Amino acid sequence: MKPATPTYAHTWTALVLTAIAGAVDGAGFLSLSQQFVANQTGNAVLLAVAVSGELTGREDGLSPVGPLWSLAGFSLGAVLASLATRRHVLTSFGVPLLLVVEVVMLALAGLSQGFSLAIALAAFAMGVQSVHAARIGLAGVTTTVLTGTLIALSVNLSGGRSGLRTARLQAGVWAVYLVAAGLGSVLANAVSFGAVCGIAAAVAAAMAVAAFAEAHRGRSA
C-alpha cells in the first residue's frame, strides 16, 4: 500500500508540532542538566551510560535520575493519551483534547521549581504530543523522535512522485527540529526554560483552538 500523501493541514501540523518538540528539547537539554524531554532514544543512552558509571565507579558526572524521570513522564503521557483516545472514549473531541493536556503540562513544567518535576511534566507533554500526531494520521512522521522519520525519508527518496512529496515533508520536519532546538536553547540561555515552555504552550493552545473548530465543523457537516 502506498503511503498517504500529506495534506496541507497535516504538513503544517507536523511542522508546528515538531517545532514545539525541538524548542522544548533544546531548552531542556541546556537548562535541565543535559536531559532530553522529547528525544527518548537519547535518554536511553544517557541512562545506560549513567548506570554503567554507577556500577563501575566511573565519575563522569552523569546521573540516572533525570533520564528516568523523563522516560517515565513520556511513557505515562503516551499511555494515558492512547487509552483516552481509544474508540469513542472521549468522543470526536478526544484527539483535539490531547493538545489541551499538552498545553497544561507545558505550562506546569515552565512554572515548576523542581528539577525532576519539570523534566517529568515536559516529557509527559511530549508523550501526549506523540500520540496526538499518530491519531491524526501523520504517516512517516514522528514529531518527537526523528530517527524513524529519517528512515522513512530515506525510503521515500527512492520512491515515486508521491513518495517524493512525503519526503519533502520529512526533510522539512528535520530542518524545523534543528532550527527550533537551536532557538529553544538560545531563548533558554537568554531568559529561562519556563519562557520556552510558555511559548510552546501558547502555540499548542492556538493549535487546540483550530483543532476544536475543525472537529465542530465536522460534526455539523
PDB file of C-alpha atoms in Angstrom:
ATOM      1  CA  MET A   1       0.000   0.000   0.000  1.00  0.00           C
ATOM      2  CA  LYS A   2       1.365   3.430  -0.906  1.00  0.00           C
ATOM      3  CA  PRO A   3       1.773   5.925   1.922  1.00  0.00           C
ATOM      4  CA  ALA A   4      -0.869   8.600   2.026  1.00  0.00           C
ATOM      5  CA  THR A   5       0.211  11.884   0.517  1.00  0.00           C
ATOM      6  CA  PRO A   6       0.318  14.514   3.271  1.00  0.00           C
ATOM      7  CA  THR A   7      -2.368  17.189   3.069  1.00  0.00           C
ATOM      8  CA  TYR A   8      -1.667  20.887   3.506  1.00  0.00           C
ATOM      9  CA  ALA A   9      -3.154  20.838   7.014  1.00  0.00           C
ATOM     10  CA  HIS A  10      -1.176  17.768   8.005  1.00  0.00           C
ATOM     11  CA  THR A  11       2.020  19.325   6.706  1.00  0.00           C
ATOM     12  CA  TRP A  12       1.651  22.399   8.859  1.00  0.00           C
ATOM     13  CA  THR A  13       0.536  20.367  11.872  1.00  0.00           C
ATOM     14  CA  ALA A  14       3.616  18.153  11.589  1.00  0.00           C
ATOM     15  CA  LEU A  15       5.955  21.121  11.240  1.00  0.00           C
ATOM     16  CA  VAL A  16       4.479  23.075  14.149  1.00  0.00           C
ATOM     17  CA  LEU A  17       4.404  20.071  16.489  1.00  0.00           C
ATOM     18  CA  THR A  18       7.995  19.288  15.580  1.00  0.00           C
ATOM     19  CA  ALA A  19       8.992  22.891  16.265  1.00  0.00           C
ATOM     20  CA  ILE A  20       7.435  22.638  19.734  1.00  0.00           C
ATOM     21  CA  ALA A  21       9.323  19.426  20.461  1.00  0.00           C
ATOM     22  CA  GLY A  22      12.608  20.799  19.136  1.00  0.00           C
ATOM     23  CA  ALA A  23      12.366  24.017  21.134  1.00  0.00           C
ATOM     24  CA  VAL A  24      11.474  22.268  24.396  1.00  0.00           C
ATOM     25  CA  ASP A  25      14.143  19.612  23.853  1.00  0.00           C
ATOM     26  CA  GLY A  26      16.848  22.199  23.128  1.00  0.00           C
ATOM     27  CA  ALA A  27      15.835  24.304  26.113  1.00  0.00           C
ATOM     28  CA  GLY A  28      15.593  21.282  28.387  1.00  0.00           C
ATOM     29  CA  PHE A  29      18.995  19.941  27.366  1.00  0.00           C
ATOM     30  CA  LEU A  30      20.592  23.284  28.153  1.00  0.00           C
ATOM     31  CA  SER A  31      18.632  24.119  31.315  1.00  0.00           C
ATOM     32  CA  LEU A  32      17.899  20.727  32.892  1.00  0.00           C
ATOM     33  CA  SER A  33      21.409  19.291  33.215  1.00  0.00           C
ATOM     34  CA  GLN A  34      21.513  17.979  29.640  1.00  0.00           C
ATOM     35  CA  GLN A  35      18.338  15.922  29.768  1.00  0.00           C
ATOM     36  CA  PHE A  36      16.072  15.294  26.805  1.00  0.00           C
ATOM     37  CA  VAL A  37      12.313  15.552  27.244  1.00  0.00           C
ATOM     38  CA  ALA A  38      11.254  14.579  23.706  1.00  0.00           C
ATOM     39  CA  ASN A  39      14.137  12.507  22.341  1.00  0.00           C
ATOM     40  CA  GLN A  40      13.782   9.354  24.418  1.00  0.00           C
ATOM     41  CA  THR A  41      16.385   7.479  22.378  1.00  0.00           C
ATOM     42  CA  GLY A  42      18.937   9.964  23.669  1.00  0.00           C
ATOM     43  CA  ASN A  43      17.611   9.486  27.183  1.00  0.00           C
ATOM     44  CA  ALA A  44      18.036   5.723  26.891  1.00  0.00           C
ATOM     45  CA  VAL A  45      21.705   6.261  26.055  1.00  0.00           C
ATOM     46  CA  LEU A  46      22.157   8.764  28.895  1.00  0.00           C
ATOM     47  CA  LEU A  47      20.507   6.341  31.318  1.00  0.00           C
ATOM     48  CA  ALA A  48      22.673   3.422  30.207  1.00  0.00           C
ATOM     49  CA  VAL A  49      25.885   5.462  30.454  1.00  0.00           C
ATOM     50  CA  ALA A  50      24.911   6.814  33.881  1.00  0.00           C
ATOM     51  CA  VAL A  51      24.071   3.351  35.222  1.00  0.00           C
ATOM     52  CA  SER A  52      27.287   1.894  33.854  1.00  0.00           C
ATOM     53  CA  GLY A  53      29.182   4.700  35.580  1.00  0.00           C
ATOM     54  CA  GLU A  54      27.461   3.918  38.869  1.00  0.00           C
ATOM     55  CA  LEU A  55      28.261   0.217  38.569  1.00  0.00           C
ATOM     56  CA  THR A  56      31.904   0.671  37.595  1.00  0.00           C
ATOM     57  CA  GLY A  57      32.673   3.629  39.827  1.00  0.00           C
ATOM     58  CA  ARG A  58      33.402   5.876  36.873  1.00  0.00           C
ATOM     59  CA  GLU A  59      32.988   9.549  37.724  1.00  0.00           C
ATOM     60  CA  ASP A  60      31.630  11.323  34.674  1.00  0.00           C
ATOM     61  CA  GLY A  61      29.021  13.492  36.370  1.00  0.00           C
ATOM     62  CA  LEU A  62      26.051  11.699  34.804  1.00  0.00           C
ATOM     63  CA  SER A  63      23.068  10.731  36.940  1.00  0.00           C
ATOM     64  CA  PRO A  64      20.320   8.259  36.041  1.00  0.00           C
ATOM     65  CA  VAL A  65      17.714  10.391  37.834  1.00  0.00           C
ATOM     66  CA  GLY A  66      16.963  12.827  35.001  1.00  0.00           C
ATOM     67  CA  PRO A  67      16.648  10.224  32.233  1.00  0.00           C
ATOM     68  CA  LEU A  68      14.449   8.053  34.449  1.00  0.00           C
ATOM     69  CA  TRP A  69      12.055  10.927  35.181  1.00  0.00           C
ATOM     70  CA  SER A  70      11.934  11.829  31.505  1.00  0.00           C
ATOM     71  CA  LEU A  71      11.330   8.277  30.326  1.00  0.00           C
ATOM     72  CA  ALA A  72       8.669   7.752  32.984  1.00  0.00           C
ATOM     73  CA  GLY A  73       6.888  11.022  32.187  1.00  0.00           C
ATOM     74  CA  PHE A  74       6.953  10.442  28.431  1.00  0.00           C
ATOM     75  CA  SER A  75       5.733   6.845  28.731  1.00  0.00           C
ATOM     76  CA  LEU A  76       2.937   7.772  31.134  1.00  0.00           C
ATOM     77  CA  GLY A  77       1.784  10.607  28.902  1.00  0.00           C
ATOM     78  CA  ALA A  78       1.793   8.402  25.811  1.00  0.00           C
ATOM     79  CA  VAL A  79      -0.036   5.528  27.516  1.00  0.00           C
ATOM     80  CA  LEU A  80      -2.732   7.720  29.060  1.00  0.00           C
ATOM     81  CA  ALA A  81      -3.227   9.643  25.806  1.00  0.00           C
ATOM     82  CA  SER A  82      -3.521   6.393  23.892  1.00  0.00           C
ATOM     83  CA  LEU A  83      -6.054   4.952  26.329  1.00  0.00           C
ATOM     84  CA  ALA A  84      -8.067   8.182  26.393  1.00  0.00           C
ATOM     85  CA  THR A  85      -8.486   8.278  22.625  1.00  0.00           C
ATOM     86  CA  ARG A  86      -9.333   4.637  22.006  1.00  0.00           C
ATOM     87  CA  ARG A  87     -12.539   4.237  20.015  1.00  0.00           C
ATOM     88  CA  HIS A  88     -15.115   6.701  21.439  1.00  0.00           C
ATOM     89  CA  VAL A  89     -13.853   7.100  24.994  1.00  0.00           C
ATOM     90  CA  LEU A  90     -13.657  10.881  24.605  1.00  0.00           C
ATOM     91  CA  THR A  91     -15.971  11.211  21.584  1.00  0.00           C
ATOM     92  CA  SER A  92     -14.799  13.013  18.447  1.00  0.00           C
ATOM     93  CA  PHE A  93     -13.281  15.805  20.530  1.00  0.00           C
ATOM     94  CA  GLY A  94     -10.868  13.379  22.195  1.00  0.00           C
ATOM     95  CA  VAL A  95      -7.938  13.926  19.850  1.00  0.00           C
ATOM     96  CA  PRO A  96      -8.014  17.759  19.967  1.00  0.00           C
ATOM     97  CA  LEU A  97      -8.298  17.470  23.739  1.00  0.00           C
ATOM     98  CA  LEU A  98      -4.789  15.979  23.753  1.00  0.00           C
ATOM     99  CA  LEU A  99      -3.476  19.387  22.733  1.00  0.00           C
ATOM    100  CA  VAL A 100      -5.198  20.913  25.759  1.00  0.00           C
ATOM    101  CA  VAL A 101      -3.437  18.396  28.001  1.00  0.00           C
ATOM    102  CA  GLU A 102      -0.139  19.263  26.318  1.00  0.00           C
ATOM    103  CA  VAL A 103      -0.724  22.965  26.954  1.00  0.00           C
ATOM    104  CA  VAL A 104      -1.393  22.350  30.646  1.00  0.00           C
ATOM    105  CA  MET A 105       1.648  20.099  31.084  1.00  0.00           C
ATOM    106  CA  LEU A 106       3.982  22.508  29.294  1.00  0.00           C
ATOM    107  CA  ALA A 107       2.704  25.420  31.382  1.00  0.00           C
ATOM    108  CA  LEU A 108       3.201  23.453  34.597  1.00  0.00           C
ATOM    109  CA  ALA A 109       6.682  22.395  33.506  1.00  0.00           C
ATOM    110  CA  GLY A 110       7.599  26.004  32.854  1.00  0.00           C
ATOM    111  CA  LEU A 111       6.304  27.082  36.269  1.00  0.00           C
ATOM    112  CA  SER A 112       7.847  24.179  38.176  1.00  0.00           C
ATOM    113  CA  GLN A 113      10.729  24.953  40.505  1.00  0.00           C
ATOM    114  CA  GLY A 114      11.766  21.326  40.896  1.00  0.00           C
ATOM    115  CA  PHE A 115      14.326  19.828  38.515  1.00  0.00           C
ATOM    116  CA  SER A 116      12.806  16.336  38.353  1.00  0.00           C
ATOM    117  CA  LEU A 117       9.215  17.574  38.197  1.00  0.00           C
ATOM    118  CA  ALA A 118       9.994  19.951  35.326  1.00  0.00           C
ATOM    119  CA  ILE A 119      11.567  17.099  33.354  1.00  0.00           C
ATOM    120  CA  ALA A 120       8.675  14.729  34.037  1.00  0.00           C
ATOM    121  CA  LEU A 121       5.974  17.265  33.151  1.00  0.00           C
ATOM    122  CA  ALA A 122       7.655  18.388  29.924  1.00  0.00           C
ATOM    123  CA  ALA A 123       8.278  14.769  28.935  1.00  0.00           C
ATOM    124  CA  PHE A 124       4.641  13.911  29.725  1.00  0.00           C
ATOM    125  CA  ALA A 125       3.584  16.672  27.320  1.00  0.00           C
ATOM    126  CA  MET A 126       5.837  15.254  24.613  1.00  0.00           C
ATOM    127  CA  GLY A 127       4.401  11.765  25.133  1.00  0.00           C
ATOM    128  CA  VAL A 128       0.894  13.152  24.686  1.00  0.00           C
ATOM    129  CA  GLN A 129       2.027  15.020  21.573  1.00  0.00           C
ATOM    130  CA  SER A 130       3.430  11.830  20.060  1.00  0.00           C
ATOM    131  CA  VAL A 131       0.081  10.082  20.391  1.00  0.00           C
ATOM    132  CA  HIS A 132      -1.728  13.135  19.015  1.00  0.00           C
ATOM    133  CA  ALA A 133       0.471  13.033  15.902  1.00  0.00           C
ATOM    134  CA  ALA A 134      -0.253   9.321  15.499  1.00  0.00           C
ATOM    135  CA  ARG A 135      -4.010   9.748  15.993  1.00  0.00           C
ATOM    136  CA  ILE A 136      -4.353  12.410  13.298  1.00  0.00           C
ATOM    137  CA  GLY A 137      -2.519  10.218  10.806  1.00  0.00           C
ATOM    138  CA  LEU A 138       0.887  11.830  10.273  1.00  0.00           C
ATOM    139  CA  ALA A 139       2.219   8.783   8.436  1.00  0.00           C
ATOM    140  CA  GLY A 140       6.004   8.549   8.298  1.00  0.00           C
ATOM    141  CA  VAL A 141       6.446  11.474  10.705  1.00  0.00           C
ATOM    142  CA  THR A 142       7.106  11.284  14.419  1.00  0.00           C
ATOM    143  CA  THR A 143       7.295  14.778  15.856  1.00  0.00           C
ATOM    144  CA  THR A 144       9.366  13.941  18.947  1.00  0.00           C
ATOM    145  CA  VAL A 145      11.771  11.161  17.922  1.00  0.00           C
ATOM    146  CA  LEU A 146      13.134  11.704  14.432  1.00  0.00           C
ATOM    147  CA  THR A 147      15.141   8.557  13.740  1.00  0.00           C
ATOM    148  CA  GLY A 148      12.063   6.860  12.296  1.00  0.00           C
ATOM    149  CA  THR A 149      11.355   9.944  10.206  1.00  0.00           C
ATOM    150  CA  LEU A 150      14.904   9.805   8.834  1.00  0.00           C
ATOM    151  CA  ILE A 151      14.430   6.159   7.837  1.00  0.00           C
ATOM    152  CA  ALA A 152      11.100   6.937   6.154  1.00  0.00           C
ATOM    153  CA  LEU A 153      12.741   9.877   4.372  1.00  0.00           C
ATOM    154  CA  SER A 154      15.478   7.613   3.029  1.00  0.00           C
ATOM    155  CA  VAL A 155      12.897   5.127   1.755  1.00  0.00           C
ATOM    156  CA  ASN A 156      10.701   7.788   0.166  1.00  0.00           C
ATOM    157  CA  LEU A 157      13.621   9.384  -1.668  1.00  0.00           C
ATOM    158  CA  SER A 158      13.791   6.239  -3.777  1.00  0.00           C
ATOM    159  CA  GLY A 159      10.028   6.153  -4.354  1.00  0.00           C
ATOM    160  CA  GLY A 160       7.797   7.688  -6.962  1.00  0.00           C
ATOM    161  CA  ARG A 161       6.236  11.132  -7.145  1.00  0.00           C
ATOM    162  CA  SER A 162       4.017  10.523  -4.113  1.00  0.00           C
ATOM    163  CA  GLY A 163       6.997   9.284  -2.125  1.00  0.00           C
ATOM    164  CA  LEU A 164       8.990  12.383  -3.013  1.00  0.00           C
ATOM    165  CA  ARG A 165       6.184  14.648  -1.793  1.00  0.00           C
ATOM    166  CA  THR A 166       6.188  12.845   1.529  1.00  0.00           C
ATOM    167  CA  ALA A 167       9.992  13.008   1.603  1.00  0.00           C
ATOM    168  CA  ARG A 168       9.849  16.798   1.342  1.00  0.00           C
ATOM    169  CA  LEU A 169       7.677  16.915   4.452  1.00  0.00           C
ATOM    170  CA  GLN A 170      10.036  14.601   6.300  1.00  0.00           C
ATOM    171  CA  ALA A 171      13.067  16.657   5.294  1.00  0.00           C
ATOM    172  CA  GLY A 172      11.196  19.768   6.431  1.00  0.00           C
ATOM    173  CA  VAL A 173      10.485  18.157   9.789  1.00  0.00           C
ATOM    174  CA  TRP A 174      14.194  17.529  10.305  1.00  0.00           C
ATOM    175  CA  ALA A 175      15.088  21.097   9.342  1.00  0.00           C
ATOM    176  CA  VAL A 176      12.400  22.554  11.617  1.00  0.00           C
ATOM    177  CA  TYR A 177      13.516  20.418  14.573  1.00  0.00           C
ATOM    178  CA  LEU A 178      17.137  21.537  14.178  1.00  0.00           C
ATOM    179  CA  VAL A 179      16.252  25.219  13.925  1.00  0.00           C
ATOM    180  CA  ALA A 180      13.716  25.072  16.777  1.00  0.00           C
ATOM    181  CA  ALA A 181      16.153  23.232  19.065  1.00  0.00           C
ATOM    182  CA  GLY A 182      18.750  25.910  18.419  1.00  0.00           C
ATOM    183  CA  LEU A 183      16.283  28.731  19.043  1.00  0.00           C
ATOM    184  CA  GLY A 184      14.993  26.993  22.172  1.00  0.00           C
ATOM    185  CA  SER A 185      18.498  26.735  23.612  1.00  0.00           C
ATOM    186  CA  VAL A 186      19.203  30.388  22.802  1.00  0.00           C
ATOM    187  CA  LEU A 187      15.987  31.561  24.484  1.00  0.00           C
ATOM    188  CA  ALA A 188      16.538  29.309  27.495  1.00  0.00           C
ATOM    189  CA  ASN A 189      20.021  30.749  27.931  1.00  0.00           C
ATOM    190  CA  ALA A 190      18.857  34.340  27.465  1.00  0.00           C
ATOM    191  CA  VAL A 191      15.651  34.061  29.517  1.00  0.00           C
ATOM    192  CA  SER A 192      14.658  30.703  31.024  1.00  0.00           C
ATOM    193  CA  PHE A 193      13.365  27.207  30.376  1.00  0.00           C
ATOM    194  CA  GLY A 194       9.992  28.431  31.610  1.00  0.00           C
ATOM    195  CA  ALA A 195       9.862  31.056  28.876  1.00  0.00           C
ATOM    196  CA  VAL A 196      10.349  28.399  26.195  1.00  0.00           C
ATOM    197  CA  CYS A 197       7.651  26.214  27.752  1.00  0.00           C
ATOM    198  CA  GLY A 198       5.313  29.199  27.893  1.00  0.00           C
ATOM    199  CA  ILE A 199       5.749  29.992  24.210  1.00  0.00           C
ATOM    200  CA  ALA A 200       5.371  26.314  23.298  1.00  0.00           C
ATOM    201  CA  ALA A 201       2.184  26.124  25.379  1.00  0.00           C
ATOM    202  CA  ALA A 202       0.796  29.215  23.634  1.00  0.00           C
ATOM    203  CA  VAL A 203       1.459  27.714  20.197  1.00  0.00           C
ATOM    204  CA  ALA A 204      -0.135  24.403  21.244  1.00  0.00           C
ATOM    205  CA  ALA A 205      -3.138  26.329  22.593  1.00  0.00           C
ATOM    206  CA  ALA A 206      -3.630  28.033  19.231  1.00  0.00           C
ATOM    207  CA  MET A 207      -3.469  24.638  17.552  1.00  0.00           C
ATOM    208  CA  ALA A 208      -6.036  23.283  20.019  1.00  0.00           C
ATOM    209  CA  VAL A 209      -8.473  26.082  19.174  1.00  0.00           C
ATOM    210  CA  ALA A 210      -8.068  25.348  15.463  1.00  0.00           C
ATOM    211  CA  ALA A 211      -8.489  21.605  16.056  1.00  0.00           C
ATOM    212  CA  PHE A 212     -11.682  22.063  18.079  1.00  0.00           C
ATOM    213  CA  ALA A 213     -13.070  24.364  15.391  1.00  0.00           C
ATOM    214  CA  GLU A 214     -12.323  21.765  12.740  1.00  0.00           C
ATOM    215  CA  ALA A 215     -13.903  18.997  14.828  1.00  0.00           C
ATOM    216  CA  HIS A 216     -17.010  21.167  15.337  1.00  0.00           C
ATOM    217  CA  ARG A 217     -17.300  21.797  11.598  1.00  0.00           C
ATOM    218  CA  GLY A 218     -17.002  18.049  11.030  1.00  0.00           C
ATOM    219  CA  ARG A 219     -19.832  17.304  13.452  1.00  0.00           C
ATOM    220  CA  SER A 220     -22.030  19.993  11.899  1.00  0.00           C
ATOM    221  CA  ALA A 221     -21.494  18.845   8.321  1.00  0.00           C
TER     222      ALA A 221
END
